PDB file of C-alpha atoms in Angstrom:
ATOM      1  CA  MET A   1     155.505 103.966  66.850  1.00 46.00           C
ATOM      2  CA  ALA A   2     158.343 106.458  67.288  1.00 47.00           C
ATOM      3  CA  VAL A   3     158.795 108.049  70.667  1.00 47.00           C
ATOM      4  CA  GLU A   4     160.050 111.565  71.148  1.00 48.00           C
ATOM      5  CA  GLY A   5     163.693 111.681  72.163  1.00 48.00           C
ATOM      6  CA  GLY A   6     164.459 108.311  70.654  1.00 48.00           C
ATOM      7  CA  ALA A   7     163.429 106.376  73.751  1.00 47.00           C
ATOM      8  CA  ARG A   8     161.806 103.031  73.198  1.00 51.00           C
ATOM      9  CA  ALA A   9     158.271 102.518  74.306  1.00 48.00           C
ATOM     10  CA  ARG A  10     157.878 100.008  77.119  1.00 49.00           C
ATOM     11  CA  PRO A  11     155.370  97.262  76.395  1.00 46.00           C
ATOM     12  CA  GLU A  12     152.359  97.339  78.596  1.00 45.00           C
ATOM     13  CA  ARG A  13     152.309  94.668  81.281  1.00 47.00           C
ATOM     14  CA  PRO A  14     149.362  92.369  81.101  1.00 45.00           C
ATOM     15  CA  ALA A  15     146.982  92.721  83.993  1.00 46.00           C
ATOM     16  CA  SER A  16     147.848  90.164  86.640  1.00 44.00           C
ATOM     17  CA  ALA A  17     145.277  87.452  87.041  1.00 40.00           C
ATOM     18  CA  PRO A  18     143.487  87.487  90.378  1.00 41.00           C
ATOM     19  CA  ARG A  19     144.970  85.040  92.825  1.00 45.00           C
ATOM     20  CA  ARG A  20     142.876  82.052  93.710  1.00 45.00           C
ATOM     21  CA  HIS A  21     142.782  81.417  97.402  1.00 42.00           C
ATOM     22  CA  HIS A  22     142.888  77.712  98.147  1.00 49.00           C
ATOM     23  CA  PRO A  23     141.943  76.446 101.588  1.00 57.00           C
ATOM     24  CA  ARG A  24     144.814  74.938 103.549  1.00 80.00           C
ATOM     25  CA  VAL A  25     144.972  71.210 102.984  1.00 85.00           C
ATOM     26  CA  THR A  26     145.775  70.749 106.664  1.00 90.00           C
ATOM     27  CA  LEU A  27     142.675  72.600 107.874  1.00 92.00           C
ATOM     28  CA  PRO A  28     140.744  69.404 108.817  1.00 93.00           C
ATOM     29  CA  TYR A  29     143.646  68.291 110.993  1.00 95.00           C
ATOM     30  CA  GLU A  30     143.986  71.686 112.611  1.00 95.00           C
ATOM     31  CA  LEU A  31     140.292  71.479 113.489  1.00 96.00           C
ATOM     32  CA  ALA A  32     140.770  67.901 114.752  1.00 96.00           C
ATOM     33  CA  ALA A  33     143.512  69.052 117.125  1.00 96.00           C
ATOM     34  CA  LEU A  34     141.315  71.912 118.315  1.00 97.00           C
ATOM     35  CA  ALA A  35     138.387  69.532 118.854  1.00 97.00           C
ATOM     36  CA  ALA A  36     140.653  67.213 120.856  1.00 96.00           C
ATOM     37  CA  TRP A  37     141.687  70.104 123.080  1.00 95.00           C
ATOM     38  CA  ILE A  38     138.045  71.037 123.633  1.00 95.00           C
ATOM     39  CA  ALA A  39     137.210  67.423 124.476  1.00 94.00           C
ATOM     40  CA  VAL A  40     140.108  67.085 126.923  1.00 91.00           C
ATOM     41  CA  THR A  41     139.171  70.360 128.593  1.00 90.00           C
ATOM     42  CA  ALA A  42     135.489  69.459 128.806  1.00 89.00           C
ATOM     43  CA  LEU A  43     136.172  65.990 130.218  1.00 85.00           C
ATOM     44  CA  THR A  44     138.537  67.448 132.794  1.00 83.00           C
ATOM     45  CA  VAL A  45     136.364  70.356 133.885  1.00 80.00           C
ATOM     46  CA  THR A  46     133.237  68.222 134.189  1.00 78.00           C
ATOM     47  CA  GLY A  47     135.102  65.617 136.216  1.00 66.00           C
ATOM     48  CA  ALA A  48     134.467  62.837 133.724  1.00 60.00           C
ATOM     49  CA  VAL A  49     138.187  62.185 133.955  1.00 56.00           C
ATOM     50  CA  HIS A  50     139.830  62.040 137.351  1.00 49.00           C
ATOM     51  CA  GLY A  51     142.933  60.684 138.988  1.00 42.00           C
ATOM     52  CA  ALA A  52     142.831  57.125 140.275  1.00 36.00           C
ATOM     53  CA  HIS A  53     145.239  56.391 143.110  1.00 37.00           C
ATOM     54  CA  PRO A  54     146.690  52.888 143.492  1.00 35.00           C
ATOM     55  CA  ALA A  55     144.703  50.740 145.875  1.00 35.00           C
ATOM     56  CA  ALA A  56     145.767  50.745 149.508  1.00 36.00           C
ATOM     57  CA  PRO A  57     146.519  47.487 151.321  1.00 38.00           C
ATOM     58  CA  ALA A  58     143.595  45.759 153.011  1.00 40.00           C
ATOM     59  CA  GLY A  59     142.654  47.305 156.321  1.00 43.00           C
ATOM     60  CA  GLU A  60     144.506  50.569 155.697  1.00 41.00           C
ATOM     61  CA  PRO A  61     142.560  53.743 154.837  1.00 41.00           C
ATOM     62  CA  PRO A  62     143.407  54.968 151.335  1.00 38.00           C
ATOM     63  CA  HIS A  63     144.235  58.462 152.518  1.00 40.00           C
ATOM     64  CA  HIS A  64     146.949  57.072 154.808  1.00 39.00           C
ATOM     65  CA  HIS A  65     148.575  55.136 152.017  1.00 39.00           C
ATOM     66  CA  VAL A  66     148.756  57.320 148.943  1.00 38.00           C
ATOM     67  CA  PRO A  67     150.813  60.513 149.052  1.00 39.00           C
ATOM     68  CA  ALA A  68     149.540  63.633 147.384  1.00 39.00           C
ATOM     69  CA  HIS A  69     150.207  63.869 143.670  1.00 40.00           C
ATOM     70  CA  THR A  70     151.046  60.178 143.336  1.00 39.00           C
ATOM     71  CA  ALA A  71     151.390  59.139 139.702  1.00 39.00           C
ATOM     72  CA  HIS A  72     148.075  57.882 138.452  1.00 43.00           C
ATOM     73  CA  GLY A  73     149.054  55.544 135.667  1.00 43.00           C
ATOM     74  CA  ALA A  74     150.579  55.720 132.244  1.00 43.00           C
ATOM     75  CA  THR A  75     147.961  57.714 130.474  1.00 45.00           C
ATOM     76  CA  GLY A  76     148.860  61.164 131.645  1.00 44.00           C
ATOM     77  CA  PHE A  77     145.161  61.871 131.379  1.00 48.00           C
ATOM     78  CA  GLY A  78     142.859  60.621 134.043  1.00 44.00           C
ATOM     79  CA  GLY A  79     144.948  57.712 135.187  1.00 48.00           C
ATOM     80  CA  THR A  80     142.554  55.033 133.963  1.00 46.00           C
ATOM     81  CA  GLY A  81     144.060  51.778 132.816  1.00 51.00           C
ATOM     82  CA  GLY A  82     143.060  49.414 130.069  1.00 52.00           C
ATOM     83  CA  PRO A  83     141.308  50.462 126.855  1.00 58.00           C
ATOM     84  CA  GLY A  84     139.830  53.549 128.497  1.00 64.00           C
ATOM     85  CA  GLY A  85     143.272  54.776 129.499  1.00 80.00           C
ATOM     86  CA  LEU A  86     144.676  54.091 126.053  1.00 87.00           C
ATOM     87  CA  ALA A  87     141.770  55.947 124.440  1.00 88.00           C
ATOM     88  CA  ALA A  88     142.423  58.910 126.735  1.00 88.00           C
ATOM     89  CA  TRP A  89     146.085  58.844 125.773  1.00 91.00           C
ATOM     90  CA  ALA A  90     145.203  58.737 122.054  1.00 93.00           C
ATOM     91  CA  LEU A  91     142.918  61.755 122.472  1.00 93.00           C
ATOM     92  CA  MET A  92     145.708  63.600 124.252  1.00 92.00           C
ATOM     93  CA  CYS A  93     148.124  62.727 121.431  1.00 94.00           C
ATOM     94  CA  VAL A  94     145.731  64.198 118.865  1.00 96.00           C
ATOM     95  CA  ALA A  95     145.642  67.419 120.875  1.00 95.00           C
ATOM     96  CA  MET A  96     149.368  67.619 121.619  1.00 95.00           C
ATOM     97  CA  MET A  97     151.207  65.901 118.760  1.00 95.00           C
ATOM     98  CA  LEU A  98     149.017  66.414 115.698  1.00 95.00           C
ATOM     99  CA  PRO A  99     149.900  70.144 115.457  1.00 95.00           C
ATOM    100  CA  ALA A 100     153.576  69.192 115.147  1.00 94.00           C
ATOM    101  CA  ALA A 101     152.713  66.901 112.213  1.00 95.00           C
ATOM    102  CA  LEU A 102     151.016  69.643 110.175  1.00 95.00           C
ATOM    103  CA  PRO A 103     154.076  70.405 107.987  1.00 94.00           C
ATOM    104  CA  ALA A 104     154.427  66.708 107.152  1.00 94.00           C
ATOM    105  CA  LEU A 105     150.705  66.494 106.413  1.00 94.00           C
ATOM    106  CA  ALA A 106     151.038  69.495 104.106  1.00 93.00           C
ATOM    107  CA  HIS A 107     153.908  67.703 102.324  1.00 92.00           C
ATOM    108  CA  VAL A 108     151.734  64.618 101.816  1.00 92.00           C
ATOM    109  CA  GLY A 109     148.867  66.737 100.513  1.00 89.00           C
ATOM    110  CA  ALA A 110     151.067  68.722  98.132  1.00 89.00           C
ATOM    111  CA  ASN A 111     152.659  65.570  96.716  1.00 87.00           C
ATOM    112  CA  SER A 112     149.494  63.529  96.195  1.00 86.00           C
ATOM    113  CA  LEU A 113     147.059  63.520  93.326  1.00 85.00           C
ATOM    114  CA  ARG A 114     143.900  65.445  94.074  1.00 85.00           C
ATOM    115  CA  ARG A 115     141.710  62.360  93.822  1.00 84.00           C
ATOM    116  CA  ARG A 116     143.671  60.569  96.535  1.00 86.00           C
ATOM    117  CA  ARG A 117     144.930  63.537  98.547  1.00 87.00           C
ATOM    118  CA  GLN A 118     142.583  63.173 101.500  1.00 90.00           C
ATOM    119  CA  ARG A 119     143.082  59.421 101.597  1.00 91.00           C
ATOM    120  CA  ALA A 120     146.861  59.839 101.624  1.00 90.00           C
ATOM    121  CA  MET A 121     146.770  62.480 104.352  1.00 93.00           C
ATOM    122  CA  GLY A 122     144.371  60.399 106.432  1.00 94.00           C
ATOM    123  CA  GLY A 123     146.603  57.358 106.091  1.00 93.00           C
ATOM    124  CA  PHE A 124     149.664  59.334 107.147  1.00 95.00           C
ATOM    125  CA  ALA A 125     147.867  60.804 110.180  1.00 96.00           C
ATOM    126  CA  ALA A 126     146.595  57.363 111.211  1.00 96.00           C
ATOM    127  CA  VAL A 127     150.065  55.796 111.058  1.00 96.00           C
ATOM    128  CA  TYR A 128     151.599  58.760 112.896  1.00 96.00           C
ATOM    129  CA  LEU A 129     149.046  58.516 115.726  1.00 96.00           C
ATOM    130  CA  VAL A 130     149.401  54.717 115.904  1.00 96.00           C
ATOM    131  CA  VAL A 131     153.099  55.232 116.663  1.00 97.00           C
ATOM    132  CA  TRP A 132     152.227  57.521 119.575  1.00 96.00           C
ATOM    133  CA  THR A 133     149.412  55.260 120.773  1.00 95.00           C
ATOM    134  CA  GLY A 134     151.856  52.358 120.827  1.00 95.00           C
ATOM    135  CA  TYR A 135     154.122  54.417 123.061  1.00 95.00           C
ATOM    136  CA  GLY A 136     151.155  55.044 125.350  1.00 92.00           C
ATOM    137  CA  ALA A 137     150.481  51.310 125.513  1.00 93.00           C
ATOM    138  CA  LEU A 138     154.107  50.739 126.517  1.00 93.00           C
ATOM    139  CA  LEU A 139     153.793  53.294 129.312  1.00 91.00           C
ATOM    140  CA  LEU A 140     150.545  51.701 130.437  1.00 89.00           C
ATOM    141  CA  VAL A 141     152.108  48.239 130.621  1.00 89.00           C
ATOM    142  CA  SER A 142     155.156  49.527 132.498  1.00 87.00           C
ATOM    143  CA  ALA A 143     153.121  51.629 134.957  1.00 83.00           C
ATOM    144  CA  PRO A 144     153.362  49.094 137.844  1.00 82.00           C
ATOM    145  CA  LEU A 145     157.142  49.543 137.788  1.00 83.00           C
ATOM    146  CA  TRP A 146     157.047  53.249 138.587  1.00 78.00           C
ATOM    147  CA  SER A 147     153.534  54.335 139.540  1.00 73.00           C
ATOM    148  CA  ARG A 148     154.131  53.588 143.248  1.00 78.00           C
ATOM    149  CA  LEU A 149     156.875  56.188 143.487  1.00 77.00           C
ATOM    150  CA  PRO A 150     156.036  59.469 145.255  1.00 77.00           C
ATOM    151  CA  GLY A 151     154.349  61.637 142.692  1.00 71.00           C
ATOM    152  CA  ASP A 152     156.396  64.785 143.241  1.00 83.00           C
ATOM    153  CA  ALA A 153     159.687  62.892 143.035  1.00 87.00           C
ATOM    154  CA  LEU A 154     158.556  61.033 139.908  1.00 89.00           C
ATOM    155  CA  LEU A 155     157.421  64.204 138.154  1.00 90.00           C
ATOM    156  CA  ALA A 156     160.519  66.189 139.136  1.00 92.00           C
ATOM    157  CA  GLY A 157     162.783  63.351 138.009  1.00 93.00           C
ATOM    158  CA  THR A 158     161.001  62.991 134.670  1.00 93.00           C
ATOM    159  CA  LEU A 159     161.205  66.738 134.053  1.00 95.00           C
ATOM    160  CA  ALA A 160     164.919  66.699 134.860  1.00 96.00           C
ATOM    161  CA  LEU A 161     165.486  63.797 132.467  1.00 96.00           C
ATOM    162  CA  ALA A 162     163.502  65.602 129.771  1.00 96.00           C
ATOM    163  CA  ALA A 163     165.625  68.730 130.285  1.00 96.00           C
ATOM    164  CA  ALA A 164     168.815  66.685 130.011  1.00 97.00           C
ATOM    165  CA  TRP A 165     167.554  64.894 126.877  1.00 96.00           C
ATOM    166  CA  GLN A 166     166.989  68.266 125.189  1.00 95.00           C
ATOM    167  CA  THR A 167     170.736  68.926 125.297  1.00 94.00           C
ATOM    168  CA  THR A 168     171.915  65.631 123.778  1.00 95.00           C
ATOM    169  CA  VAL A 169     173.096  64.958 120.255  1.00 95.00           C
ATOM    170  CA  HIS A 170     170.430  62.250 119.986  1.00 95.00           C
ATOM    171  CA  LYS A 171     167.721  64.857 120.495  1.00 95.00           C
ATOM    172  CA  ARG A 172     169.251  67.095 117.835  1.00 93.00           C
ATOM    173  CA  ARG A 173     169.442  64.227 115.351  1.00 94.00           C
ATOM    174  CA  ALA A 174     165.866  63.165 116.033  1.00 94.00           C
ATOM    175  CA  LEU A 175     164.606  66.727 115.646  1.00 93.00           C
ATOM    176  CA  ARG A 176     166.515  67.060 112.380  1.00 92.00           C
ATOM    177  CA  ASP A 177     164.838  63.883 111.143  1.00 91.00           C
ATOM    178  CA  CYS A 178     161.461  65.373 112.111  1.00 89.00           C
ATOM    179  CA  HIS A 179     162.117  68.220 109.674  1.00 88.00           C
ATOM    180  CA  ARG A 180     162.964  65.940 106.769  1.00 86.00           C
ATOM    181  CA  SER A 181     160.476  65.201 104.025  1.00 82.00           C
ATOM    182  CA  SER A 182     160.353  62.222 101.699  1.00 81.00           C
ATOM    183  CA  PRO A 183     159.538  61.774  97.995  1.00 81.00           C
ATOM    184  CA  LEU A 184     156.156  60.125  97.587  1.00 84.00           C
ATOM    185  CA  PRO A 185     154.913  58.062  94.621  1.00 82.00           C
ATOM    186  CA  LEU A 186     151.842  59.576  93.026  1.00 80.00           C
ATOM    187  CA  SER A 187     149.588  56.605  92.348  1.00 74.00           C
ATOM    188  CA  GLY A 188     149.044  52.914  92.732  1.00 75.00           C
ATOM    189  CA  PRO A 189     150.052  50.594  95.581  1.00 82.00           C
ATOM    190  CA  ARG A 190     153.438  52.288  95.727  1.00 85.00           C
ATOM    191  CA  ALA A 191     151.750  55.543  96.687  1.00 84.00           C
ATOM    192  CA  ALA A 192     149.937  53.936  99.615  1.00 86.00           C
ATOM    193  CA  ALA A 193     153.098  52.143 100.733  1.00 89.00           C
ATOM    194  CA  GLY A 194     155.105  55.353 100.468  1.00 88.00           C
ATOM    195  CA  THR A 195     152.615  57.201 102.666  1.00 91.00           C
ATOM    196  CA  VAL A 196     152.783  54.460 105.303  1.00 90.00           C
ATOM    197  CA  ARG A 197     156.594  54.465 105.243  1.00 93.00           C
ATOM    198  CA  PHE A 198     156.685  58.229 105.596  1.00 93.00           C
ATOM    199  CA  GLY A 199     154.207  58.070 108.487  1.00 92.00           C
ATOM    200  CA  LEU A 200     156.304  55.455 110.279  1.00 95.00           C
ATOM    201  CA  ARG A 201     159.558  57.305 109.678  1.00 95.00           C
ATOM    202  CA  HIS A 202     158.171  60.686 110.679  1.00 94.00           C
ATOM    203  CA  GLY A 203     156.309  59.263 113.681  1.00 95.00           C
ATOM    204  CA  GLY A 204     159.417  57.395 114.783  1.00 96.00           C
ATOM    205  CA  ALA A 205     161.569  60.524 114.510  1.00 95.00           C
ATOM    206  CA  CYS A 206     159.061  62.569 116.498  1.00 95.00           C
ATOM    207  CA  LEU A 207     158.843  59.818 119.106  1.00 96.00           C
ATOM    208  CA  ARG A 208     162.632  59.784 119.483  1.00 95.00           C
ATOM    209  CA  SER A 209     162.589  63.552 119.799  1.00 95.00           C
ATOM    210  CA  CYS A 210     159.679  63.940 122.232  1.00 95.00           C
ATOM    211  CA  TRP A 211     159.348  60.659 124.148  1.00 95.00           C
ATOM    212  CA  LEU A 212     160.466  62.161 127.442  1.00 94.00           C
ATOM    213  CA  LEU A 213     158.234  65.197 126.979  1.00 93.00           C
ATOM    214  CA  MET A 214     155.238  62.906 126.693  1.00 92.00           C
ATOM    215  CA  ALA A 215     156.519  60.813 129.596  1.00 92.00           C
ATOM    216  CA  VAL A 216     156.092  63.978 131.678  1.00 92.00           C
ATOM    217  CA  MET A 217     152.356  63.728 131.024  1.00 89.00           C
ATOM    218  CA  ALA A 218     152.341  60.141 132.254  1.00 86.00           C
ATOM    219  CA  ALA A 219     154.249  61.168 135.374  1.00 86.00           C
ATOM    220  CA  ALA A 220     152.044  64.198 136.002  1.00 83.00           C
ATOM    221  CA  GLY A 221     148.796  62.208 136.012  1.00 69.00           C
ATOM    222  CA  GLY A 222     145.966  63.804 137.965  1.00 57.00           C
ATOM    223  CA  ALA A 223     143.303  66.007 136.516  1.00 51.00           C
ATOM    224  CA  GLY A 224     142.029  69.560 136.555  1.00 61.00           C
ATOM    225  CA  THR A 225     143.771  72.756 135.532  1.00 70.00           C
ATOM    226  CA  GLY A 226     147.160  71.378 136.577  1.00 79.00           C
ATOM    227  CA  MET A 227     147.047  68.663 133.935  1.00 83.00           C
ATOM    228  CA  LEU A 228     145.836  71.124 131.309  1.00 89.00           C
ATOM    229  CA  ALA A 229     148.707  73.460 132.209  1.00 90.00           C
ATOM    230  CA  TRP A 230     151.253  70.680 131.672  1.00 91.00           C
ATOM    231  CA  MET A 231     149.590  69.810 128.363  1.00 92.00           C
ATOM    232  CA  ALA A 232     149.727  73.425 127.202  1.00 94.00           C
ATOM    233  CA  LEU A 233     153.389  73.831 128.179  1.00 94.00           C
ATOM    234  CA  LEU A 234     154.528  70.626 126.488  1.00 95.00           C
ATOM    235  CA  THR A 235     152.423  71.227 123.378  1.00 95.00           C
ATOM    236  CA  GLY A 236     154.004  74.654 123.082  1.00 95.00           C
ATOM    237  CA  ILE A 237     157.498  73.152 123.296  1.00 95.00           C
ATOM    238  CA  VAL A 238     156.808  70.405 120.760  1.00 95.00           C
ATOM    239  CA  THR A 239     155.119  72.751 118.276  1.00 94.00           C
ATOM    240  CA  ALA A 240     157.751  75.479 118.643  1.00 94.00           C
ATOM    241  CA  GLU A 241     160.555  72.991 117.970  1.00 93.00           C
ATOM    242  CA  ARG A 242     158.798  71.779 114.841  1.00 91.00           C
ATOM    243  CA  PHE A 243     158.011  75.202 113.364  1.00 91.00           C
ATOM    244  CA  ALA A 244     161.076  77.165 114.502  1.00 85.00           C
ATOM    245  CA  ARG A 245     163.556  78.253 111.851  1.00 82.00           C
ATOM    246  CA  ARG A 246     166.329  77.585 114.353  1.00 83.00           C
ATOM    247  CA  PRO A 247     165.052  74.598 116.328  1.00 84.00           C
ATOM    248  CA  GLY A 248     168.361  74.247 118.198  1.00 84.00           C
ATOM    249  CA  ARG A 249     167.806  77.535 119.991  1.00 89.00           C
ATOM    250  CA  THR A 250     164.229  76.530 120.830  1.00 92.00           C
ATOM    251  CA  THR A 251     165.445  73.190 122.174  1.00 94.00           C
ATOM    252  CA  ARG A 252     167.937  74.872 124.505  1.00 93.00           C
ATOM    253  CA  LEU A 253     165.282  77.266 125.753  1.00 94.00           C
ATOM    254  CA  ALA A 254     162.932  74.323 126.361  1.00 95.00           C
ATOM    255  CA  ALA A 255     165.676  72.577 128.346  1.00 96.00           C
ATOM    256  CA  ALA A 256     165.962  75.598 130.625  1.00 96.00           C
ATOM    257  CA  VAL A 257     162.179  75.754 131.095  1.00 96.00           C
ATOM    258  CA  LEU A 258     161.979  72.035 131.909  1.00 96.00           C
ATOM    259  CA  ALA A 259     164.876  72.260 134.356  1.00 96.00           C
ATOM    260  CA  ALA A 260     163.187  75.187 136.120  1.00 96.00           C
ATOM    261  CA  ALA A 261     159.931  73.227 136.272  1.00 94.00           C
ATOM    262  CA  ALA A 262     161.751  70.213 137.748  1.00 94.00           C
ATOM    263  CA  LEU A 263     163.298  72.408 140.443  1.00 94.00           C
ATOM    264  CA  ALA A 264     159.950  74.012 141.228  1.00 92.00           C
ATOM    265  CA  VAL A 265     158.206  70.641 141.579  1.00 90.00           C
ATOM    266  CA  ALA A 266     161.029  69.297 143.762  1.00 89.00           C
ATOM    267  CA  LEU A 267     160.955  72.331 146.057  1.00 87.00           C
ATOM    268  CA  THR A 268     157.177  72.618 146.364  1.00 79.00           C
ATOM    269  CA  PRO A 269     156.760  69.898 149.060  1.00 65.00           C
ATOM    270  CA  ALA A 270     159.554  71.464 151.137  1.00 52.00           C
ATOM    271  CA  LEU A 271     157.865  74.852 151.035  1.00 48.00           C
ATOM    272  CA  THR A 272     154.412  73.574 152.057  1.00 45.00           C
TER     273      THR A 272
END
């Protein structure tokens, strides 16, 4: 049809189809991390988890032997040894470290067939948490080597080491590896093996990046709002480093925060 003035008529644009809103594939894991935080908070507030000081020598009253804030074991949560301590550590890892794994979980979900998506994501999450639970077991076994140190000195020293680690090239490389994805086979045994390999590689990179941050939790020990405050601070650092567009800047800021915390812990006994 001719148009006045010789201008060509523009074809009508087809009406855009309504967008379909899909639930986030990582939503179950976000809820799992939230549930872990609620469980840790509830166990702490109700006193179901409490610090356990090392036993005093025979004939000496415990309160004359153990200094305040002595490290309570390698769980960073309640100070209980054995399977109970390892279970507490695993729960803490779900609360603190699972949020940092959400981008990797989303990658697994987006690169898996729908019929095996949840299985693949569950397998990745299990392998990732096994890596962190193994680190907790190592801390638990090595606890007798350092748990007798004065608690304030141990915590301040661990915070200082964590601050120093944030500035190293090894930290930057590990954090870069945390941001890397991996091609995943779609089906068959190769798909399951690829998910396990990705879980091990990603968990190992995150462990290299954050091992001293989680060691702070082991050094902090204790219970109550103080432990929850340390958990919140360290979870914020780990998650910010993982989601930041410029993780290097976040890492440097975290180093400054950790160094300030180390100084505050070291000076607190002198001021009281």
